PDB file of C-alpha atoms in Angstrom:
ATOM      1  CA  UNK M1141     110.946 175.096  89.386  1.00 92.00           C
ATOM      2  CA  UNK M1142     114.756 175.105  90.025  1.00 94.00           C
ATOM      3  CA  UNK M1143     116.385 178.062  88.366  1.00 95.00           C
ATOM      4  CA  UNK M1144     120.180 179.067  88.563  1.00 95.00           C
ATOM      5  CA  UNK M1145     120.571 180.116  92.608  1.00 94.00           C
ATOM      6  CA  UNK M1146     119.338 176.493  93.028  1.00 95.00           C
ATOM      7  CA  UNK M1147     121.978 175.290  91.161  1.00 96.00           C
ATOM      8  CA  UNK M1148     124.405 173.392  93.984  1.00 96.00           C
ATOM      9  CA  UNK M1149     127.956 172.176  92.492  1.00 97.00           C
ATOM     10  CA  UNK M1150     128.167 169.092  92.961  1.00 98.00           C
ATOM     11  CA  UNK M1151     124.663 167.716  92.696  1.00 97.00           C
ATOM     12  CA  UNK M1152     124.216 164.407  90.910  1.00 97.00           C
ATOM     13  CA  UNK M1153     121.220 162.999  89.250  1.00 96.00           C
ATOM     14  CA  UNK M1154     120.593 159.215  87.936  1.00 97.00           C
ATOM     15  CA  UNK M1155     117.770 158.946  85.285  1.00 97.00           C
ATOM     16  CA  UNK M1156     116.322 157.147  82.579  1.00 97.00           C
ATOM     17  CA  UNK M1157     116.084 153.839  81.029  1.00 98.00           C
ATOM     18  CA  UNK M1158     116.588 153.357  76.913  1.00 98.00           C
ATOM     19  CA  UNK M1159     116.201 150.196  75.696  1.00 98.00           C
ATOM     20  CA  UNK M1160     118.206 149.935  71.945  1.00 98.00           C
ATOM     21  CA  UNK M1161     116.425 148.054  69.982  1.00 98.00           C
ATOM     22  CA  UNK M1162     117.802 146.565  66.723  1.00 98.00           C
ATOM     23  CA  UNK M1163     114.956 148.118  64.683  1.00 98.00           C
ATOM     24  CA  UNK M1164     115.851 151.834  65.747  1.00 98.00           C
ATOM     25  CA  UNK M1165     119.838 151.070  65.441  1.00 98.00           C
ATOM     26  CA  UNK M1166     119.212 150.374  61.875  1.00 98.00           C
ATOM     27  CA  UNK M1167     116.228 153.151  60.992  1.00 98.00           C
ATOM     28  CA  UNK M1168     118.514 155.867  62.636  1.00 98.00           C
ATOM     29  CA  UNK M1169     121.947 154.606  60.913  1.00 98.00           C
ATOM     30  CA  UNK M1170     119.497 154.549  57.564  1.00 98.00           C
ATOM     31  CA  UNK M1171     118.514 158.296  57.683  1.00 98.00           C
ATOM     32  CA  UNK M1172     121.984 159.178  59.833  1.00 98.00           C
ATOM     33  CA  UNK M1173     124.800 157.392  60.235  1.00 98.00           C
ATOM     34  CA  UNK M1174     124.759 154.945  57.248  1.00 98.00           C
ATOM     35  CA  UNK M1175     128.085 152.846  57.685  1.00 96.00           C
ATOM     36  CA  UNK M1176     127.785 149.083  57.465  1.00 95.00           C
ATOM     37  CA  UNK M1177     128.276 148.267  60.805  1.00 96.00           C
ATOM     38  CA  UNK M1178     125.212 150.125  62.099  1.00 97.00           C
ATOM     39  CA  UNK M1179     123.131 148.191  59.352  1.00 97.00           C
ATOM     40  CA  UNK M1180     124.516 145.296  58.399  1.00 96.00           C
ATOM     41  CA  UNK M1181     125.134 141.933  60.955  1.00 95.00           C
ATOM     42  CA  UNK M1182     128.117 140.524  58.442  1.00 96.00           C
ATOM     43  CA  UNK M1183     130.067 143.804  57.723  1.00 96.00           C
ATOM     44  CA  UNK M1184     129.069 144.758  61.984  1.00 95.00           C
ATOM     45  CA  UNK M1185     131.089 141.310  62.362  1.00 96.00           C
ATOM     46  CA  UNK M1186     134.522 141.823  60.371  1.00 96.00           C
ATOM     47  CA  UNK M1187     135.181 145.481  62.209  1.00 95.00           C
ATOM     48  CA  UNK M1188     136.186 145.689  66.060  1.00 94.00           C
ATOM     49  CA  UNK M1189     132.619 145.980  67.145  1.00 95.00           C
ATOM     50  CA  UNK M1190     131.709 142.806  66.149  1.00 95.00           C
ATOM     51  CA  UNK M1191     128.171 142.571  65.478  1.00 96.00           C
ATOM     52  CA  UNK M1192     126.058 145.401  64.518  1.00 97.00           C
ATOM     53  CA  UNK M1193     125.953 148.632  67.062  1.00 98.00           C
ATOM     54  CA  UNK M1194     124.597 152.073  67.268  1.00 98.00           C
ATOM     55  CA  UNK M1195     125.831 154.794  65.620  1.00 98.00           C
ATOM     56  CA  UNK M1196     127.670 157.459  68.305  1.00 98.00           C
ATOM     57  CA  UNK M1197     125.247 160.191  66.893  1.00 98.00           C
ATOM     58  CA  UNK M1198     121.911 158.088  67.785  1.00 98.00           C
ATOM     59  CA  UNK M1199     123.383 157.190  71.464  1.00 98.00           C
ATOM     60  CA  UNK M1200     123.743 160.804  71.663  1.00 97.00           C
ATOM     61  CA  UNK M1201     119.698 161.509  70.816  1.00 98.00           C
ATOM     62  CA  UNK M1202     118.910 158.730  72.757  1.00 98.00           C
ATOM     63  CA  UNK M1203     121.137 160.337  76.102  1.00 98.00           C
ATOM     64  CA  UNK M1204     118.875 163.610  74.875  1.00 96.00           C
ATOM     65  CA  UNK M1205     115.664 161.737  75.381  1.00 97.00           C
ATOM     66  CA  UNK M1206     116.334 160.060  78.191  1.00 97.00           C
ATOM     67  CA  UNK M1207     117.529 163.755  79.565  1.00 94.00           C
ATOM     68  CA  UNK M1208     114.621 165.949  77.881  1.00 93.00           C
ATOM     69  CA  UNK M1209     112.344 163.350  80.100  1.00 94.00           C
ATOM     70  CA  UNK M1210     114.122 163.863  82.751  1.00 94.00           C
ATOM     71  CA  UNK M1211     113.643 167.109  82.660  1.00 90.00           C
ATOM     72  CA  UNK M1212     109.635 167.099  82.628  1.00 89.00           C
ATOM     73  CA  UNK M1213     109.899 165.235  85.845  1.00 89.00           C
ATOM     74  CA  UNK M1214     112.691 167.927  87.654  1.00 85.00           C
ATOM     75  CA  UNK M1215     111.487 170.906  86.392  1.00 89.00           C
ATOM     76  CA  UNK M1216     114.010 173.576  85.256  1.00 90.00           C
ATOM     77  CA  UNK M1217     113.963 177.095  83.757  1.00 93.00           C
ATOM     78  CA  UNK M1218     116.085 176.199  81.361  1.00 92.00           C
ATOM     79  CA  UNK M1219     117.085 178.047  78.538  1.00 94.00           C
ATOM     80  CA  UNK M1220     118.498 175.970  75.823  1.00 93.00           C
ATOM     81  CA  UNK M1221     122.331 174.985  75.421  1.00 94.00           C
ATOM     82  CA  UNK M1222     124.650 176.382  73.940  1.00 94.00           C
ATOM     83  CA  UNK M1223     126.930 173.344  73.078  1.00 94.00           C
ATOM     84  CA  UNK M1224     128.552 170.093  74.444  1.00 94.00           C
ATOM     85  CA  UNK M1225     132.231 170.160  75.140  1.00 92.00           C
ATOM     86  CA  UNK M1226     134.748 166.685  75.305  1.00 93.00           C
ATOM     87  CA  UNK M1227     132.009 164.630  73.970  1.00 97.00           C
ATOM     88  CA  UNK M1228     133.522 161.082  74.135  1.00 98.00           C
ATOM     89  CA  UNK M1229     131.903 157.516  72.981  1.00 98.00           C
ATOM     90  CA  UNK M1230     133.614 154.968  75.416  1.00 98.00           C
ATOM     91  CA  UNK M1231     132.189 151.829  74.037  1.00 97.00           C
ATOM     92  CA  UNK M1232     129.756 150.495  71.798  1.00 97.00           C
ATOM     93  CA  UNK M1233     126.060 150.727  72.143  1.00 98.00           C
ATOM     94  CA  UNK M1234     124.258 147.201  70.798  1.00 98.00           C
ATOM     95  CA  UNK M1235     120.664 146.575  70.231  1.00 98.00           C
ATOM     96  CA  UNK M1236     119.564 144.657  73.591  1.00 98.00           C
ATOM     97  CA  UNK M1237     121.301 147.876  75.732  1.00 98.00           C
ATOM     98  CA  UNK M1238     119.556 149.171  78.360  1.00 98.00           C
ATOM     99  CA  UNK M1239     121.251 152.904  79.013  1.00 98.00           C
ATOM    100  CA  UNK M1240     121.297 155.146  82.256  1.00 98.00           C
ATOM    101  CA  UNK M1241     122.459 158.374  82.655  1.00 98.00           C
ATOM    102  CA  UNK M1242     124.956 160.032  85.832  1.00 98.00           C
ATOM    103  CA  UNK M1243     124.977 163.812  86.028  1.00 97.00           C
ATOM    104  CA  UNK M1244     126.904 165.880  88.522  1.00 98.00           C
ATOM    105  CA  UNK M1245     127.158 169.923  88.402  1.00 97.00           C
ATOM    106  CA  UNK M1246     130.374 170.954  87.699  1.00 98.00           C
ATOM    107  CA  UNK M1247     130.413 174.522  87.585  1.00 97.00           C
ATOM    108  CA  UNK M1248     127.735 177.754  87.278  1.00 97.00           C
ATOM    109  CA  UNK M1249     128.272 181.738  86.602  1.00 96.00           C
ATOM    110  CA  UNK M1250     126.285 184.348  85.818  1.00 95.00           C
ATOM    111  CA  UNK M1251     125.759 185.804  82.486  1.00 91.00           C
ATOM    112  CA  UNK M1252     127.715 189.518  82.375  1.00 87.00           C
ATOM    113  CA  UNK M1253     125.767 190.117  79.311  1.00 90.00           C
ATOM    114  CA  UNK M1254     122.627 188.590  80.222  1.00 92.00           C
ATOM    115  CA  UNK M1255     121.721 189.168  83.704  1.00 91.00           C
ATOM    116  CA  UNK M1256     118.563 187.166  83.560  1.00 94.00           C
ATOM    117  CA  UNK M1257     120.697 184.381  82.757  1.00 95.00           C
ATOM    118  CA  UNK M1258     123.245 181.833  83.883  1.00 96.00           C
ATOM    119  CA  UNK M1259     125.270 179.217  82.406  1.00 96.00           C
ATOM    120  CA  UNK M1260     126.016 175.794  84.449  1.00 97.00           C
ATOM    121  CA  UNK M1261     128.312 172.516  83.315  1.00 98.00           C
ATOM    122  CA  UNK M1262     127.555 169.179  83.959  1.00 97.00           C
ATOM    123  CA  UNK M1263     129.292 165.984  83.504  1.00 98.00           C
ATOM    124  CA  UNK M1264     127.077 163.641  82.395  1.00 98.00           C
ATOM    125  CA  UNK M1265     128.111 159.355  82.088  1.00 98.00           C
ATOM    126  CA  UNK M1266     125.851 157.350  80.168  1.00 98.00           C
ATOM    127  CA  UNK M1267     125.972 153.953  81.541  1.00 98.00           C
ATOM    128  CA  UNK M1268     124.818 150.364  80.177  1.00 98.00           C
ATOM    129  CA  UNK M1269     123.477 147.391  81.718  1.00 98.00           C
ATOM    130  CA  UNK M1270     126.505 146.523  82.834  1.00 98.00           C
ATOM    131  CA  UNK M1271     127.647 149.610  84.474  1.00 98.00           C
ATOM    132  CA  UNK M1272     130.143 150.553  82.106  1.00 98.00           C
ATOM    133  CA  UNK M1273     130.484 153.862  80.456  1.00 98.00           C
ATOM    134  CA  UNK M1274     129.186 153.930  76.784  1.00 98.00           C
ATOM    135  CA  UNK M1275     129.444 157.744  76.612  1.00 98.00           C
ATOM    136  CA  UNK M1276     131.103 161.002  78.329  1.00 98.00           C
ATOM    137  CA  UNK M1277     130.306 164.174  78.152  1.00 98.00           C
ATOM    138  CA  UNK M1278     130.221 168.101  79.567  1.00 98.00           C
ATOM    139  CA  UNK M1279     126.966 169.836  78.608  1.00 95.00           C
ATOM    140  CA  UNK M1280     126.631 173.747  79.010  1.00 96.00           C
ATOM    141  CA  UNK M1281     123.079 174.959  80.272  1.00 95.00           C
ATOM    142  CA  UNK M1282     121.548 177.987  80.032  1.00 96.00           C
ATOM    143  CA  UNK M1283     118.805 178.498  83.034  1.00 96.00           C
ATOM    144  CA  UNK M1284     117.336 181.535  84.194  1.00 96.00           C
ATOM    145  CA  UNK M1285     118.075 183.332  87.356  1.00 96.00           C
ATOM    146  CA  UNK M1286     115.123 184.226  89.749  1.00 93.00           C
ATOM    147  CA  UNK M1287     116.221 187.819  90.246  1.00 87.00           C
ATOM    148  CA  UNK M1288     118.000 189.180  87.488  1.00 89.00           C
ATOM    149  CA  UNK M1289     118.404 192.394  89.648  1.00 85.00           C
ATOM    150  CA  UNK M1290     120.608 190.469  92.023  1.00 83.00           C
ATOM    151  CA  UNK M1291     124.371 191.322  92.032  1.00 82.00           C
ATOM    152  CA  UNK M1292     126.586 189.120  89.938  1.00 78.00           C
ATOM    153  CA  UNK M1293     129.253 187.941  92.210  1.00 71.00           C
ATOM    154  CA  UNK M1294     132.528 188.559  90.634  1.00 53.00           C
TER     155      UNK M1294
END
């Protein structure tokens, strides 16, 4: 179990493999996201995408899969998150995609409210088939420390 004193900055991780399939493109833009070009090959065609591509918001829950299963593999006490920050879709995601994801740790501290927790940034690069960055992002983490006696450095 890695908890927040494990935490090195500057650690990278490379994970997963999502295929985007057409089918799931169109079922999440139906509930979702429900502009023409995520459901529709002629309107997809006439826009700057040109042909039909995922929403941003569904290559965001598909980045969340591919990290939730990452994180059964390296387990983590994690704590939940408490938000993304500079979220930024790159380029488009088409059905026939096959997406990675890069993470490095970018920073940690302690919680001064929270001693049993600590909060840690990563930049995280989801990559397609091509090696080319679809999405960018900083997550925050929350992950528990192993000794929430310990000082707090300052």
């Amino acid at each position: 179990m890695i908890y927040y004193e494990d935490l090195e900055i500057g650690a990278k991780q490379n994970f997963g493999r999502y295929e985007v399939t057409r089918e799931e493109v169109i079922e999440f833009a139906k509930q979702y996201d429900p502009q023409a070009f995520h459901l529709d090959d002629d309107a997809a065609a006439r826009t700057h995408f040109g042909r039909l591509s995922a929403s941003g918001w569904h290559t965001c829950a598909m980045t969340m899969a591919m990290m939730v299963e990452n994180m059964k593999n390296v387990k983590q006490a994690g704590l939940g998150s408490p938000g993304l920050d500079n979220l930024q879709w790159k380029k488009p995601v088409y059905p026939g995609d096959t997406l990675r994801v890069e993470s490095e740790v970018i920073s940690k501290r302690r919680s001064q409210s929270r001693r049993e927790m600590g909060l840690f940034k990563s930049r995280a690069q989801i990559f397609n088939q091509n090696d080319e960055i679809v999405l960018e992002m900083t997550s925050n983490g929350l992950i528990a420390v192993r000794d929430p006696d310990a000082p707090i450095e300052g």
